[in-house]
C-alpha positions as CSV (number, residue, x, y, z in Angstrom):
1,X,28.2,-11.4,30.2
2,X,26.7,-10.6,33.6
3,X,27.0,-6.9,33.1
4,X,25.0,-7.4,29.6
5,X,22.0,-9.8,31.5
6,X,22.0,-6.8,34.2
7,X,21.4,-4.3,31.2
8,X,19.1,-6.2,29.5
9,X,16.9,-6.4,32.7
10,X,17.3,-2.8,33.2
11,X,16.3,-2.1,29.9
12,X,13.0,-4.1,29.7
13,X,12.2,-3.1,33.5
14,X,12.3,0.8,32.5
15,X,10.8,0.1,28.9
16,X,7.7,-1.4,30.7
17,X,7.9,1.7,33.5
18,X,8.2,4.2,31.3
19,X,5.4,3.4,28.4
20,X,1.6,3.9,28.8
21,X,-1.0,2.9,27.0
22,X,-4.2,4.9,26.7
23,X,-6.8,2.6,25.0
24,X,-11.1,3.4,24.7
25,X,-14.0,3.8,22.5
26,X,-15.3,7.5,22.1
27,X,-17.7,9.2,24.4
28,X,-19.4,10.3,21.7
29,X,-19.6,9.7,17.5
30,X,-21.8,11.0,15.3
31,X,-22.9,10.1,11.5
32,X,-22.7,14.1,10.1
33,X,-24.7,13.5,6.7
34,X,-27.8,15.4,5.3
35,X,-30.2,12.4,5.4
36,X,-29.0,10.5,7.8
37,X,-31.3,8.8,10.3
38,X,-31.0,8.9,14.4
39,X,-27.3,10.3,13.4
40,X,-26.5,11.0,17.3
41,X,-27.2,7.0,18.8
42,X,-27.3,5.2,15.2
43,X,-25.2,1.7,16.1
44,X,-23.4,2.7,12.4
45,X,-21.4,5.0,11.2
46,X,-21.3,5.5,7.2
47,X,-18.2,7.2,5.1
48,X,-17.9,7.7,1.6
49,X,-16.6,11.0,-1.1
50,X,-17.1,11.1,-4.5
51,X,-14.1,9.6,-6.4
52,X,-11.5,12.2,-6.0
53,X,-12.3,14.2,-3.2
54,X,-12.9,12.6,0.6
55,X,-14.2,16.0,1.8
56,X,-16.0,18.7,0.1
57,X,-13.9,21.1,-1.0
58,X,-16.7,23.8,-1.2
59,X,-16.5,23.9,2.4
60,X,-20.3,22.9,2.4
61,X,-22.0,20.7,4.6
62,X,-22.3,17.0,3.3
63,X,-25.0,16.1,1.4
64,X,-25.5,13.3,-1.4
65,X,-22.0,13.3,-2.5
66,X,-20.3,13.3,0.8
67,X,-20.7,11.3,4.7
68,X,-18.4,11.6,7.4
69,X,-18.1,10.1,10.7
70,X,-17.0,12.0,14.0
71,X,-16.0,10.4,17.2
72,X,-14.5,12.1,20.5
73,X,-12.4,11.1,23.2
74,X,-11.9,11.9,26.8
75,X,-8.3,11.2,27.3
76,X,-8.8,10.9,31.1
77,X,-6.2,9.8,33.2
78,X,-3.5,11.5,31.2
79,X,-2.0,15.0,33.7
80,X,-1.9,17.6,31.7
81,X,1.1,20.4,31.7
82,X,3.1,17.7,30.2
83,X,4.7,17.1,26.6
84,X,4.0,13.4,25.5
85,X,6.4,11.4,23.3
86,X,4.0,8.9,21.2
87,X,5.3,5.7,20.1
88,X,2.6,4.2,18.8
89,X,-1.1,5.1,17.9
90,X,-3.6,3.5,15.9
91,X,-7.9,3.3,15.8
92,X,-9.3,-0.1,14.9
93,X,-12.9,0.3,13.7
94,X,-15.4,-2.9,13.0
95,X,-16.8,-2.9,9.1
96,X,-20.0,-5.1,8.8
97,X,-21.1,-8.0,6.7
98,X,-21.0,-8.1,4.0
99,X,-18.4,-4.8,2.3
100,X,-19.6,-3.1,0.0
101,X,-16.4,-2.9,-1.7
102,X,-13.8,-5.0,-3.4
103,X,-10.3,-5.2,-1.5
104,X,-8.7,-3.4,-4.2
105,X,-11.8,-0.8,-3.7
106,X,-10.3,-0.7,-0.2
107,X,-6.9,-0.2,-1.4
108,X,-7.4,2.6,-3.6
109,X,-9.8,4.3,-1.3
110,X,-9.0,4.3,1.9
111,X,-10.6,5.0,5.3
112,X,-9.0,8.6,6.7
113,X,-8.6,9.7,10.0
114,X,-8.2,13.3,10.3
115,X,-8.3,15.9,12.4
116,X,-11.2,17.8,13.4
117,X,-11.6,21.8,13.3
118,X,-13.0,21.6,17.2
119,X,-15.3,19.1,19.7
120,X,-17.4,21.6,20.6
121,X,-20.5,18.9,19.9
122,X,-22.6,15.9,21.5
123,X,-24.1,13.2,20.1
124,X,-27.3,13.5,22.5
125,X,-27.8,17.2,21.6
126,X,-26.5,16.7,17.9
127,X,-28.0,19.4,15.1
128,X,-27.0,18.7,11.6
129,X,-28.2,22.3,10.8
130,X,-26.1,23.9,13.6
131,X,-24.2,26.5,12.7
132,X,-21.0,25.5,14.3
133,X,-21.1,21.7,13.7
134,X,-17.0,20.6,13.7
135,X,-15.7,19.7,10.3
136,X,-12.9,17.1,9.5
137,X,-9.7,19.2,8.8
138,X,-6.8,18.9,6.4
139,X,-4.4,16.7,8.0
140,X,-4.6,13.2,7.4
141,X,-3.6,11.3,10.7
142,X,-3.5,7.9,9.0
143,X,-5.3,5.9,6.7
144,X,-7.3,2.2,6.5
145,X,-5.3,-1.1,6.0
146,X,-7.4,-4.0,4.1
147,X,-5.3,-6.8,5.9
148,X,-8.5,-8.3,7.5
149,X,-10.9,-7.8,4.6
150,X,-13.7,-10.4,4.1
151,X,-17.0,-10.8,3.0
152,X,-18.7,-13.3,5.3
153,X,-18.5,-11.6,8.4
154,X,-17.3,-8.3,9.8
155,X,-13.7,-7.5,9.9
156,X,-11.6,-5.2,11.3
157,X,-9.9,-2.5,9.7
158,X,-7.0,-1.3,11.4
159,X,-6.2,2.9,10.7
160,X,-2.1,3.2,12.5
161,X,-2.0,6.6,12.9
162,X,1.6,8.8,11.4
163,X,3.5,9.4,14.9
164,X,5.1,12.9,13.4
165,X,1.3,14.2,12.8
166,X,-0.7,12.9,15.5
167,X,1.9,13.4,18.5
168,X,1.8,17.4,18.6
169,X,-2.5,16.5,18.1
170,X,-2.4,14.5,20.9
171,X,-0.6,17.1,22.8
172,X,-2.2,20.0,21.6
173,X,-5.9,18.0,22.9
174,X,-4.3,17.2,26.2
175,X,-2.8,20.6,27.1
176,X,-5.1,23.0,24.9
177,X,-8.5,21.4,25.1
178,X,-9.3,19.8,28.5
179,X,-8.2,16.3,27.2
180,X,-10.7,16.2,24.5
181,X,-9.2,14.3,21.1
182,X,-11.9,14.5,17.7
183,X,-11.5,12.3,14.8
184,X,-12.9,12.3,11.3
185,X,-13.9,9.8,9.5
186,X,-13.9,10.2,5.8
187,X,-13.0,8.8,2.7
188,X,-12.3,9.2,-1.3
189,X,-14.6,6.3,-1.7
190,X,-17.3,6.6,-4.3
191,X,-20.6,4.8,-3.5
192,X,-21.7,4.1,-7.3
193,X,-24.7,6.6,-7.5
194,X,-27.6,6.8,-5.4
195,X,-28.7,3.7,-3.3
196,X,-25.1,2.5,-4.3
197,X,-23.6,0.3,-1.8
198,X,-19.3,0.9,-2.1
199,X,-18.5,2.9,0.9
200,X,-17.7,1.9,4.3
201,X,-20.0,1.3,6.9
202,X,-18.8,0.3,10.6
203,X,-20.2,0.0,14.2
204,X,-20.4,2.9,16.3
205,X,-20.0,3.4,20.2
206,X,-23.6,2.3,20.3
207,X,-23.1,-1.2,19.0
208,X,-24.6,-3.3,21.4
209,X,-22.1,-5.9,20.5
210,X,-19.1,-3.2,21.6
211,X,-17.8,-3.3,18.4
212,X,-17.0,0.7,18.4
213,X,-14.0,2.4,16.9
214,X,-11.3,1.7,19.6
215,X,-8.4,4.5,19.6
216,X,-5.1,2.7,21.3
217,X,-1.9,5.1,21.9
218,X,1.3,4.1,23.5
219,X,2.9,7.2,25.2
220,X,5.0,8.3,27.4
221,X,6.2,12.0,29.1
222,X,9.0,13.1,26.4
223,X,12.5,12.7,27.9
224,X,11.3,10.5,31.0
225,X,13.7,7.2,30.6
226,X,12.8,5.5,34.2
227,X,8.8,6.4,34.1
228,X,8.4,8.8,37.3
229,X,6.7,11.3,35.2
230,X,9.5,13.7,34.9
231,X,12.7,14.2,33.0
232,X,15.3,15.2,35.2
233,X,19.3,14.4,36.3
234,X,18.1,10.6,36.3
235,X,17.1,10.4,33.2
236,X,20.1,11.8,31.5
237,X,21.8,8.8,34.2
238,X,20.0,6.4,32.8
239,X,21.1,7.5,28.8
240,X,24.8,8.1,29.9
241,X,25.0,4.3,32.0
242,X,23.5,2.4,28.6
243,X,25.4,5.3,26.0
244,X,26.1,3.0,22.8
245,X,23.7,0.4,23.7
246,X,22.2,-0.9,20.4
247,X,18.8,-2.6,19.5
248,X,15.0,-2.7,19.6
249,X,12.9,-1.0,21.9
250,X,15.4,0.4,24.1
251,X,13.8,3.1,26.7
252,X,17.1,5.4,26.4
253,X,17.0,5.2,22.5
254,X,14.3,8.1,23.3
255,X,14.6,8.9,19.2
256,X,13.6,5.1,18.5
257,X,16.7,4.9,16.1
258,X,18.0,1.9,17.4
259,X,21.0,3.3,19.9
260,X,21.6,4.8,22.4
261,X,23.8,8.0,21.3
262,X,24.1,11.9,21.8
263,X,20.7,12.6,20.1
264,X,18.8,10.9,23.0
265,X,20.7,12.6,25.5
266,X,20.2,15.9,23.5
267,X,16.2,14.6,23.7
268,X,16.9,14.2,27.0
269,X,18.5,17.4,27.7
270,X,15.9,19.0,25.7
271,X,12.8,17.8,28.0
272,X,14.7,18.5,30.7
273,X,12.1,19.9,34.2
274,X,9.4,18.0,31.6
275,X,6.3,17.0,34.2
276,X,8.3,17.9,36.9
């Protein structure tokens, strides 16, 4: 019994070690949208496709049929030269009063985050007509849920973000791109014709109310069971003293399957000099 309290408080003392959380607005966001208005320091951002598609598949700049949203982040304070393990990751935007949209609406047409092609751009210098303007990509990081939906005040609408695709993104902006992370906004959602109102429309780094799109990510360096910052003979230690250990949120359960077994010490193993 006293060996099991000890592990226990082992356990939570490394879990709360090991894990990071990286949480901000962007440094910059911009409305990308052929009329749009102020698109750089607008306090909203707009989204909306055309039914079936959520980005052009021309390839062409968007115009009455399509709006996206683009926001940046500075992941500051995270080293680089380092592979991350995420365990969580998720952007919370604000929509305003009232939707525009039914919750089904919502349902069926979701808000995407996806990846963007670079973040080359500024919102202080931004040029809808420039040539090289960043365009959301392919990949669809995660998508809107509706549980807060209302229509007498604004609500938030969480986006969690797939761990399997946004983990290599969030290395590859860390340790390819000096820290800088871009996210596009888009959606399938069809406004109803011109002047229509169905699409979604959220705060923006520039709300004065700081009601910006907030990304949140809880991380930590791959292999790295204690929370030094490097995977090394203590780490594989730390798996082998709690080896069969069952249950939730274990830091040695490094695969987040709920024990502690050879696959974590393979992870382990595998990370091994990681951030060291």
């Amino acid at each position: 019994m006293r060996r099991r309290a000890l592990l226990l408080g082992l356990s939570l003392c490394l879990s709360a070690w090991a894990q990071q959380v990286y949480q901000a607005q962007p440094t910059d966001d911009v409305w990308f949208y052929d009329n749009a208005f102020n698109p750089g320091f607008t306090a909203i951002l707009r989204v909306w496709g055309n039914g079936e598609n959520a980005v052009d598949p021309t390839g062409a700049y968007p115009a009455q049929n399509f709006s996206y949203s683009l926001a940046k982040w500075r992941l500051q304070g995270i080293p680089a030269g380092r592979r991350y393990q995420v365990l969580q990751a998720q952007i919370t935007v604000v929509q305003t009063q009232p939707p525009g949209y039914t919750r089904a609406e919502g349902e069926q047409f979701p808000l995407e985050a996806r990846d963007l092609s670079h973040t080359d751009f500024s919102e202080a210098t931004w040029d809808y007509n420039a040539p090289n303007n960043p365009y959301p990509g392919t990949t669809i990081l995660g998508e809107s849920l509706m549980t807060n939906y209302r229509t007498d005040a604004p609500f938030a609408i969480a986006i969690p973000l797939s761990v399997e695709a946004f983990e290599p993104y969030f290395n590859a902006a860390i340790n390819q791109n000096s820290g800088e992370l871009g996210i596009g906004f888009v959606s399938r959602m069809d406004p109803a014709g011109p002047g229509g109102t169905r699409f979604y429309r959220f705060y923006s780094r520039n709300d004065s109310g700081g009601r910006g799109p907030v990304l949140q990510v809880v991380y930590r360096v791959a292999g790295d069971v204690n929370g030094d910052g490097c995977t090394d003979d203590a780490d594989l230690l730390a798996v082998l003293f709690v080896f069969g250990q069952t249950g939730a949120n274990l830091p040695a359960d490094l695969n987040s399957d709920g024990i502690v077994d050879d696959a974590d010490l393979l992870e382990a193993l595998f990370n091994f000099g990681n951030g060291c």
